Coordinates of C-alpha atoms in Angstrom, one line a residue:
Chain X
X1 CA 91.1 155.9 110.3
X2 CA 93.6 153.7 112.7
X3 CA 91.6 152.8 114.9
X4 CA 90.5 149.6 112.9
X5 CA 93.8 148.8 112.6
X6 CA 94.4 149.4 116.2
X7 CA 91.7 147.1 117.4
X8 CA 93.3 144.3 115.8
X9 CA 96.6 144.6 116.9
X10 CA 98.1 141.0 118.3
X11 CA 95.2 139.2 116.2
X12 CA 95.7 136.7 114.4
X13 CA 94.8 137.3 110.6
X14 CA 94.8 135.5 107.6
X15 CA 95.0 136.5 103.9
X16 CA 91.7 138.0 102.0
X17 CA 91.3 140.2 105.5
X18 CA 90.5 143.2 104.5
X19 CA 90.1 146.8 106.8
X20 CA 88.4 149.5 105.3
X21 CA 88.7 153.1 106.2
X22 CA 85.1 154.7 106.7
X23 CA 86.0 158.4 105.4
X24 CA 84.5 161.5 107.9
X25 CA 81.5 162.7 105.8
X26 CA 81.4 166.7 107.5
X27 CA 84.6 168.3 106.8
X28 CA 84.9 171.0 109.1
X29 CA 86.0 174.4 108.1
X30 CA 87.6 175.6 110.7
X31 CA 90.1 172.5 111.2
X32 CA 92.4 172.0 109.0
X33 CA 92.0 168.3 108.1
X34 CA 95.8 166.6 107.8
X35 CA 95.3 163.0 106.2
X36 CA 96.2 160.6 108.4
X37 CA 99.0 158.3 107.2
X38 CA 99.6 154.7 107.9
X39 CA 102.8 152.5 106.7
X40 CA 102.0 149.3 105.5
X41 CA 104.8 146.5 106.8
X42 CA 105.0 142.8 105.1
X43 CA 102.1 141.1 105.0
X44 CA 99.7 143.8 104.2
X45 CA 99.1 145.8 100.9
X46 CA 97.5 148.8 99.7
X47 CA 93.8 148.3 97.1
X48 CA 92.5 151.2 96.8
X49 CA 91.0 152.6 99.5
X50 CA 91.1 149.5 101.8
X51 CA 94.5 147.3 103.2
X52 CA 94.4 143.6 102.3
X53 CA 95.9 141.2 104.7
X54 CA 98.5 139.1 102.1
X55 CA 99.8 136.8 104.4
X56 CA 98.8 134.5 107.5
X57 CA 100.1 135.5 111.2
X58 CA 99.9 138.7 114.1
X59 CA 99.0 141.9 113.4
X60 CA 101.9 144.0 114.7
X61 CA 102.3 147.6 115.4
X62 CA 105.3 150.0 116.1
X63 CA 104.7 153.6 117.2
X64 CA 103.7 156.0 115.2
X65 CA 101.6 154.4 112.3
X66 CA 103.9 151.2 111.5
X67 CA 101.7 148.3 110.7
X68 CA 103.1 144.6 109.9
X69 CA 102.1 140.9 109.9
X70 CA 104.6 138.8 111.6
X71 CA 104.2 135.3 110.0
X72 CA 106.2 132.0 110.9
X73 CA 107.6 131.1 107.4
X74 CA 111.1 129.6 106.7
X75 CA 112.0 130.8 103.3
X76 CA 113.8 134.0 102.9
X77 CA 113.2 136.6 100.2
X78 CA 115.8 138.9 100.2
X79 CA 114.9 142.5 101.4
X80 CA 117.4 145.7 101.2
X81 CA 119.5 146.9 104.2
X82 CA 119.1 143.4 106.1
X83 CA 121.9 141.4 107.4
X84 CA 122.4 137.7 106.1
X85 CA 124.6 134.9 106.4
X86 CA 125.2 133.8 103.1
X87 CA 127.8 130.8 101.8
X88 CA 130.4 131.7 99.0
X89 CA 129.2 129.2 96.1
X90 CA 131.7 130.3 93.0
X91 CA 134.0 132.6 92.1
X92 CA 133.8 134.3 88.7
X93 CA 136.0 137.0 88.0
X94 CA 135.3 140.4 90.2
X95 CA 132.2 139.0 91.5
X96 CA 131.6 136.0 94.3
X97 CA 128.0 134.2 94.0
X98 CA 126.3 134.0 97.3
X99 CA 124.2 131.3 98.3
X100 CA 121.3 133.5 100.7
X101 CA 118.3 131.0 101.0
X102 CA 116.2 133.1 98.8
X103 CA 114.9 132.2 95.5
X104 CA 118.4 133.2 93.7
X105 CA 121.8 133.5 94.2
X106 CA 123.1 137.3 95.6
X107 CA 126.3 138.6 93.7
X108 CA 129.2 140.3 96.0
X109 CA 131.7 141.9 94.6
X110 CA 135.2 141.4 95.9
X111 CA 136.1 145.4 96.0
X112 CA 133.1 145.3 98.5
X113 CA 135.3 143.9 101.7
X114 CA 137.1 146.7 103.9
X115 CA 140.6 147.6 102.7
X116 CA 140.2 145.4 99.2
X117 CA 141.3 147.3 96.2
X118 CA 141.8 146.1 92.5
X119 CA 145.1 145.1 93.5
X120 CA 144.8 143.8 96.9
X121 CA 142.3 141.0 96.2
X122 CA 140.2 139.7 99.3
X123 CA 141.1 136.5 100.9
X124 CA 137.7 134.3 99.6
X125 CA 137.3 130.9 99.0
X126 CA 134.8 129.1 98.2
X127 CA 132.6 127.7 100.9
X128 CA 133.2 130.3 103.2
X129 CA 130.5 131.9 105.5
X130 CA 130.3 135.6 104.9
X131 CA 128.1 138.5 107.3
X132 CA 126.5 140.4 104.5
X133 CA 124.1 143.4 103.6
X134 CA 122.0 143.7 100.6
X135 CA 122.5 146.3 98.8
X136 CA 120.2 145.5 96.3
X137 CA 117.5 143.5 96.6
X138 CA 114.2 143.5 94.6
X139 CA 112.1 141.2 92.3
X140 CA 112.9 141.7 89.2
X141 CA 116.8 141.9 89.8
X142 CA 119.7 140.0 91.2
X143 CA 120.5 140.4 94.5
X144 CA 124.0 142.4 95.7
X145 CA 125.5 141.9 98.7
X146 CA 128.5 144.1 100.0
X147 CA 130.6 143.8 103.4
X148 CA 130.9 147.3 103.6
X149 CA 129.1 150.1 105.4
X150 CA 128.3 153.4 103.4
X151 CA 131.5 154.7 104.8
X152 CA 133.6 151.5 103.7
X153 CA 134.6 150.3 106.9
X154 CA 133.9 146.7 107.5
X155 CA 131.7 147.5 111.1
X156 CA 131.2 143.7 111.8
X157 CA 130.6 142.3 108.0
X158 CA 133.1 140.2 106.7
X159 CA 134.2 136.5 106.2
X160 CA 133.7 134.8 109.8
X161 CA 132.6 131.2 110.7
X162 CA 136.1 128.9 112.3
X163 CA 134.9 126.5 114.7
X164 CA 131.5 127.6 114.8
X165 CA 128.3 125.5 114.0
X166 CA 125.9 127.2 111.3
X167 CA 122.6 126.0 111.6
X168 CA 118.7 126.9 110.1
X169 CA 115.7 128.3 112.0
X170 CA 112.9 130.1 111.3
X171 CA 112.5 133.5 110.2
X172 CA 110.5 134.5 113.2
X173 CA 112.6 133.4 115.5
X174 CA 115.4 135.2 114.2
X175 CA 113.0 138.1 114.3
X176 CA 112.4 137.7 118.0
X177 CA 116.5 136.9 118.4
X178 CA 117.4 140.3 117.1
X179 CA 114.6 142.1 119.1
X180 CA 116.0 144.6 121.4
X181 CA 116.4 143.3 125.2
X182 CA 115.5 139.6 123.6
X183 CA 114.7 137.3 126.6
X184 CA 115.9 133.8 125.1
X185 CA 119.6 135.2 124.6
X186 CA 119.6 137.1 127.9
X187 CA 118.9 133.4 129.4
X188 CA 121.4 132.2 126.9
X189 CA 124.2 134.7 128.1
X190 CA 123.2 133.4 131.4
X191 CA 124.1 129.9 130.2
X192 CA 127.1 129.7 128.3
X193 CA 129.3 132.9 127.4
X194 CA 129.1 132.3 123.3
X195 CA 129.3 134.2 120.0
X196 CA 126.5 134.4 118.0
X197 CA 126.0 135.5 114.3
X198 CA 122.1 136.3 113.2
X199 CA 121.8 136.2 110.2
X200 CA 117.7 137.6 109.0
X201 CA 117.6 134.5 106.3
X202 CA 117.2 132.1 109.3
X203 CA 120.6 131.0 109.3
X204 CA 122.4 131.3 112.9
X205 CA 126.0 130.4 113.6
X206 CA 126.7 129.8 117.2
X207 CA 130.4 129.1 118.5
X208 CA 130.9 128.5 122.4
X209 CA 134.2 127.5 124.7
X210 CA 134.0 123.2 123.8
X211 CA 132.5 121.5 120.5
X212 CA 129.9 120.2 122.9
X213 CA 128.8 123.8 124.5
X214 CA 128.3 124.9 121.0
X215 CA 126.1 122.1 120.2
X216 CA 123.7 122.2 123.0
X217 CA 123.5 126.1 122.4
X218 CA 122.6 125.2 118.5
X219 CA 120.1 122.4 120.0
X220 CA 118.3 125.2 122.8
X221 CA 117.9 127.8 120.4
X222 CA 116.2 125.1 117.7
X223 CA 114.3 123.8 120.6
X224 CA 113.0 127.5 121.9
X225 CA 111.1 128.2 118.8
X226 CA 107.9 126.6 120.0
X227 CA 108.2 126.8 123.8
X228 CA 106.7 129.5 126.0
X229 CA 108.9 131.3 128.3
X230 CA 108.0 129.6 131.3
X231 CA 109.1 126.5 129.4
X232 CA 112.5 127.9 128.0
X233 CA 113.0 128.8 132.1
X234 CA 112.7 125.4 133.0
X235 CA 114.5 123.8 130.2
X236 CA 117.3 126.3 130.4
X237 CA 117.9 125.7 134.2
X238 CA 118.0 122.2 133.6
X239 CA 120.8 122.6 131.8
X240 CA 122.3 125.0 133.8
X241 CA 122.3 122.2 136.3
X242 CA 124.1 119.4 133.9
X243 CA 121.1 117.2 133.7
X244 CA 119.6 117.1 130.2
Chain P
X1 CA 111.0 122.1 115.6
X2 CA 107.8 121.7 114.1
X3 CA 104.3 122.5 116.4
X4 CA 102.1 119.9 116.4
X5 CA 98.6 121.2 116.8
X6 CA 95.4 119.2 116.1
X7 CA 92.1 120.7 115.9
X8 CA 89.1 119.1 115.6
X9 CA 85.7 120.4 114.5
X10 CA 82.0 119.2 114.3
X11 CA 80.4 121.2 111.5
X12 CA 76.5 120.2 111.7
X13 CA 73.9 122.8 111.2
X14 CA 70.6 124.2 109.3
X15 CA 70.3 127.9 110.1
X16 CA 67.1 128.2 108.8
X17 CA 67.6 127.5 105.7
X18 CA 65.7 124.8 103.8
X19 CA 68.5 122.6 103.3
X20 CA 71.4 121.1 106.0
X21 CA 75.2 121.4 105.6
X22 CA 76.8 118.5 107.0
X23 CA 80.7 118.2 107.1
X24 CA 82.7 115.3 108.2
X25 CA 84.7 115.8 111.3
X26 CA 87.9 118.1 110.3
X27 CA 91.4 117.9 111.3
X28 CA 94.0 120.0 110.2
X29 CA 98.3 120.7 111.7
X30 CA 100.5 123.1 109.8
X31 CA 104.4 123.0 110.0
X32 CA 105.2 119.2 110.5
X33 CA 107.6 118.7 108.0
X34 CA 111.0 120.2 109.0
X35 CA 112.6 120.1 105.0
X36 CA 109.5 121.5 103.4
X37 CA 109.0 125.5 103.2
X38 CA 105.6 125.2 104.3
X39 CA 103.6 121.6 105.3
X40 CA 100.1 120.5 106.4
X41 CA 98.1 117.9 106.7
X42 CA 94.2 117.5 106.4
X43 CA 91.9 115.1 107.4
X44 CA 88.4 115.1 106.4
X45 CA 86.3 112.4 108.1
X46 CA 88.7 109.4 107.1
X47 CA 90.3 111.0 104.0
X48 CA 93.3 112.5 104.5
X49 CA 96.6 113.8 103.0
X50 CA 99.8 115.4 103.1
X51 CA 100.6 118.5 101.7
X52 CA 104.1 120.1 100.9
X53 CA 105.4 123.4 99.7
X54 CA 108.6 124.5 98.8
X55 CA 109.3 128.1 97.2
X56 CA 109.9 130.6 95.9
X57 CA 113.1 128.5 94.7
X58 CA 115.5 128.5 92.2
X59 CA 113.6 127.5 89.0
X60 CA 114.9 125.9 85.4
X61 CA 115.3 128.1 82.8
X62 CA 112.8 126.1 80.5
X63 CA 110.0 126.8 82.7
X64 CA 110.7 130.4 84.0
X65 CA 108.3 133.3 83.3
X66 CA 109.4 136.5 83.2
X67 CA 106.5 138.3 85.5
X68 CA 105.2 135.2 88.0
X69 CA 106.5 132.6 89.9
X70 CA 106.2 129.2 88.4
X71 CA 103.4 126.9 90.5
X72 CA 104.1 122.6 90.0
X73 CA 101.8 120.8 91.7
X74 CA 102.3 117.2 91.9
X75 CA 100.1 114.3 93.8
X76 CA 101.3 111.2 94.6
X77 CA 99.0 108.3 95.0
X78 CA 98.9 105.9 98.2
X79 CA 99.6 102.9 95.4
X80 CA 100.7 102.9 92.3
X81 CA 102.1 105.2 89.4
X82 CA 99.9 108.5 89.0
X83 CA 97.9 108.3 86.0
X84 CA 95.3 110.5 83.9
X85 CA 92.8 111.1 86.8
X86 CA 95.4 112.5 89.2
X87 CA 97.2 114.7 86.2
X88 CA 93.6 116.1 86.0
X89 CA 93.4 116.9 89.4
X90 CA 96.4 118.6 89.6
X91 CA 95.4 120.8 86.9
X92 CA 92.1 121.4 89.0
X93 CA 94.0 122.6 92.2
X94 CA 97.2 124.6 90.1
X95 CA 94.1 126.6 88.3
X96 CA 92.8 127.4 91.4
X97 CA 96.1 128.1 93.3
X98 CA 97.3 130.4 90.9
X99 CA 93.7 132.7 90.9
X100 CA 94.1 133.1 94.5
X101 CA 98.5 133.7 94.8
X102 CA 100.2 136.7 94.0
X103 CA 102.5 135.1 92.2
X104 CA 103.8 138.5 90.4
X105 CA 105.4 139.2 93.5
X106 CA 107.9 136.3 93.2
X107 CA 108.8 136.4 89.1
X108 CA 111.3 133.9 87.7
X109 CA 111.0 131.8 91.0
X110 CA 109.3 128.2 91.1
X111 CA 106.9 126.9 93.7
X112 CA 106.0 123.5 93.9
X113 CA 103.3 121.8 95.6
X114 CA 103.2 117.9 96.4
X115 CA 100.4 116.6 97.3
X116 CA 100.7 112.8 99.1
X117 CA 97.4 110.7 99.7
X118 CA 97.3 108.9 102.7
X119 CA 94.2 107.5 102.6
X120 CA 90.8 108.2 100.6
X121 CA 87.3 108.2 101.8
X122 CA 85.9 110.2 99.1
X123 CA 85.8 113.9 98.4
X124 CA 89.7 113.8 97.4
X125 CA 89.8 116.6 95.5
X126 CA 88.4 119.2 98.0
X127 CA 90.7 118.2 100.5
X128 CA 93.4 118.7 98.2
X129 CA 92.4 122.3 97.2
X130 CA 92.2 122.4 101.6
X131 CA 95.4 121.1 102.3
X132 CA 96.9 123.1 99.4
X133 CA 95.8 126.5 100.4
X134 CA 96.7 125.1 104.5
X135 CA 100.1 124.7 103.2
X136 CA 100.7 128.0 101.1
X137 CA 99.8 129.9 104.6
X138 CA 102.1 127.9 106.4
X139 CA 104.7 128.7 103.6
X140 CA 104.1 132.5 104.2
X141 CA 103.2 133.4 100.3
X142 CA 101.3 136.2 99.6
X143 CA 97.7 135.2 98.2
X144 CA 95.1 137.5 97.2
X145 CA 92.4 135.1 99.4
X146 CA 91.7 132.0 100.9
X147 CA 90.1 129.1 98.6
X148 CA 88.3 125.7 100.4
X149 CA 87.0 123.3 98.4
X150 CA 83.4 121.5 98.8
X151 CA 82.2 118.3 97.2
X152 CA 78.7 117.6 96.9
X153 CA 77.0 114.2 95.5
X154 CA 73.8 114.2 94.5
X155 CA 71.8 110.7 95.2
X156 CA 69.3 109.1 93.3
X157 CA 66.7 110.5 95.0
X158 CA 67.9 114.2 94.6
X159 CA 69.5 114.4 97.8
X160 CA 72.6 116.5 97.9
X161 CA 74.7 115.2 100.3
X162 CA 77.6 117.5 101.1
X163 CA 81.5 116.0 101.9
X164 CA 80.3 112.6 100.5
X165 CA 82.2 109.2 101.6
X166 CA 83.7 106.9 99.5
X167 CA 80.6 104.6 99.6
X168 CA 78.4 107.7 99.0
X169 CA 80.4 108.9 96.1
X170 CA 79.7 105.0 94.4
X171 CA 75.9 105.1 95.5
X172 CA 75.4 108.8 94.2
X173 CA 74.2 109.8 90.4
X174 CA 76.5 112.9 90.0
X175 CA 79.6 114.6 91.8
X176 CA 80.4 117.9 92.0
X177 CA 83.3 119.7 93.6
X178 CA 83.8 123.4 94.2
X179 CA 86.7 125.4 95.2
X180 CA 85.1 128.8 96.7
X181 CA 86.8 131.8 97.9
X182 CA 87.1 133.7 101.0
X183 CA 86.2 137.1 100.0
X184 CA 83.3 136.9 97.8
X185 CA 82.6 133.1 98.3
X186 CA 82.6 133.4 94.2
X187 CA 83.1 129.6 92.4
X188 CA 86.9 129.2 91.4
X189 CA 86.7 125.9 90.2
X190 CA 84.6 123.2 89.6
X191 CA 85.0 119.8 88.8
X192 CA 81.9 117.8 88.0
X193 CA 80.9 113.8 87.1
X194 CA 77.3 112.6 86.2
X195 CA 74.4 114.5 85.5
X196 CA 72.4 116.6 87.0
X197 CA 70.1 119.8 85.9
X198 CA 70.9 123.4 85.9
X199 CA 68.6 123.9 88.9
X200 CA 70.6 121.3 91.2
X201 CA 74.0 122.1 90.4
X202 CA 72.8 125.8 91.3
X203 CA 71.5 124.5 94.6
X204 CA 75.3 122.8 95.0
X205 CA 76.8 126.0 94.3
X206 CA 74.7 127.8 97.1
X207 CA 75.4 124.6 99.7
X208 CA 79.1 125.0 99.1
X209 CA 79.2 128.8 99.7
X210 CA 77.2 128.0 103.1
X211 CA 79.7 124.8 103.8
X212 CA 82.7 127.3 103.2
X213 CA 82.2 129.2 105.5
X214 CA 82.3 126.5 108.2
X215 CA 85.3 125.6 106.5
X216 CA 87.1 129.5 106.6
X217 CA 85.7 129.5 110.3
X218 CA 87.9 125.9 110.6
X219 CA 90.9 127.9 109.1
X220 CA 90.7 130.7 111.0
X221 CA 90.3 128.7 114.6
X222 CA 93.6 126.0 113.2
X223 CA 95.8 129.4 112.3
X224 CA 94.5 130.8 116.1
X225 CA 95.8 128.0 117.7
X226 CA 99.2 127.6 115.8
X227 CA 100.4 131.2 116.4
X228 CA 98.7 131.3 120.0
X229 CA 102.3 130.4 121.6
X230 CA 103.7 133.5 120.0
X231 CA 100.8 136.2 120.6

């Protein structure tokens, strides 16, 4: 039943695709026939008996039965569990509105911080850049952030961004950034020593040892996007050697 | 930032069939625009425009709806104000935008389309629906399938001439223009001018299914080549 799936793996596929599942007509009777199961990732959806490709991009697959289309787009909808930079827009009473990039503004509370209580209010103000999870985040309701884990520690969330430089990429980028063993910020770390905050609604901050480090670190990762590595290599080194 | 990819395709053929589908020389690049969501532009022979997408946004409370996503289209002319022909036209491609989105995945959002011609050479209005549906898969929003659009003219003599020019389009005694789908290559839209009889615009509907098909197979190879850096 995979194996259609499987064939296409690292394809290119574009909405209206559709794979269809040929069903085994003999069922045996001495097996015992398990139903194989397949998870459908973003991009593809469930009609009936078939999967319909939704979106345009790669057909990716993660061990066991983990199926997703990775597409190049630039607007974030917000998606629980993820990790977003988001930018403090008001402040009205217990709750902070969140500017995210999606389609509407994500509601923290302020008793979702580390160590804030009804009494001992966060330190927030408006404008501020804040390393957020959704806690929430569906259609047909409004997105909530916290800065908490489960267990209320603050494990990297929080307000952050002095000195830095926060700047926009796409989402597939910051896909490939947050990969494990990611090539482009092994060569980066190679480069310049510099902090980075990814944040999965294509908004990166970058912050390295001068104003003008940080900027040509904002200016390679905006430029890596559509270079192959052998490019990246050559570009990178030229830095490396103080001619750009 | 943006990946600038131009593809170019001869679509000439008769398959065995009793009448040709001829096409222009296409020409299509996603992603040029860095503000925009989603961006392409499409050139069909000498026509050619700019499309834009931005959502799913913020949208005004006067215009949200409660289960779908809100879809503006707007077309700006290469001269002048826009005026009852284009407003018709964008009716034409919102119509057959919103068949083929799902926009009940994004409710209370807004998505607007802007359409900028750069130059006409006749059959406008398909390479609207072309750019349109080039620019909602650059944008990443989920659609149900792909739509093309096809414009035939018929000449005096009968002939149907498919992807007419501008000169054509004058010279011909009706025009029609479909928008087809990918899955079932099932009519979406049409937008007709002139007249014609039952048993031509039936023989227009079956040239368009054949000439989308060239045009998917153009979609398909454009797409190929814009993600082939990140394979």
């Amino acid at each position: 039943m995979e194996s259609c799936l499987k064939d296409q793996i690292g394809a290119v596929l574009l909405p209206g695709d559709v794979f269809t599942f040929i069903k085994t007509e003999t069922i045996s009777l001495t097996d015992t026939s398990k139903a194989e199961k397949i998870i459908c990732g973003p991009g593809l959806r469930r009609n009936g008996d078939d999967v319909v490709v939704c979106k345009s991009g790669v057909l990716r697959h993660k061990h066991p039965n983990l199926y997703w289309v990775d597409s190049q787009q630039r607007r974030y909808v917000p998606v629980k569990g993820e990790s977003v930079i988001g930018i403090i827009t008001t402040k009205s009473g217990d709750v902070f509105k969140v500017d995210v990039g999606g389609s509407e503004q994500a509601s923290l509370s302020y008793l979702a911080f580390e160590g804030a209580t009804k009494r001992n209010r966060p330190n927030v103000q408006v404008g501020d850049l804040v390393y957020a999870q959704f806690l929430i985040a569906n259609k047909d309701m409004e997105p909530e952030l916290v800065c908490i884990d489960s267990s209320g520690r603050a494990n990297g969330l929080g307000v952050f961004g002095a000195g830095g430089l926060l700047f926009k990429v796409s989402l597939g980028l910051v896909r490939r950034l947050l990969a494990p063993q990611n090539e482009i910020v092994k060569d980066l770390e190679k480069l310049y020593p510099c902090e980075l905050v990814v944040g999965m609604n294509g908004r990166l901050w970058a912050r390295a040892a001068t104003v003008q480090k940080t900027l040509i670190v904002a200016n390679l990762l905006e430029s890596s996007e559509n270079m192959t590595a052998q490019q990246r290599r050559t570009l990178f080194k030229r830095v490396a050697d103080g001619n750009l | 930032m943006s990946s600038h990819l131009r593809t170019t395709m001869e679509v000439c053929s008769s398959d065995g069939f009793n009448f040709n589908v001829t096409l222009r020389e296409f020409g299509c690049e996603q992603c040029l625009l860095s503000r925009p969501d989603g961006s392409s532009s499409f050139i069909q022979g000498d026509t050619s425009v700019l499309a834009a997408m931005y959502g799913p946004a913020e949208v005004k409370v006067s215009k949200e709806i409660y289960d779908r996503a809100t879809l503006e289209v707007v077309i700006q002319t290469k001269v002048g104000l826009p005026s009852v022909k284009e407003r018709l036209q964008e009716q034409c491609v919102r119509e057959t935008c919103e068949a083929s989105l799902l926009s009940s995945l994004h409710p209370r959002s807004s998505l607007t389309l802007i359409l900028q011609v750069l130059h006409n050479d006749g059959s406008l209005l398909s390479c609207f629906l072309n750019a349109a549906c080039m620019a909602f898969m650059d944008a990443g929003l989920p659609m149900s399938c792909l739509f093309c659009g096809v414009t035939c003219a018929i000449a005096r003599d009968g002939q149907v001439i498919t992807d007419p020019t501008a000169t054509q389009e004058k010279e011909s005694r009706a025009l029609l223009t479909f928008a087809i789908d990918s899955t079932e290559q099932k009519v979406m839209m049409s937008s007709t001018k002139g007249s014609f009889s039952v048993h031509e615009l039936q023989e227009c509907i079956a040239i368009s299914q054949k000439a989308s098909e060239k045009i998917f197979q153009f979609y398909r190879e454009s797409v190929q080549r814009r993600y082939s850096k990140t394979l």
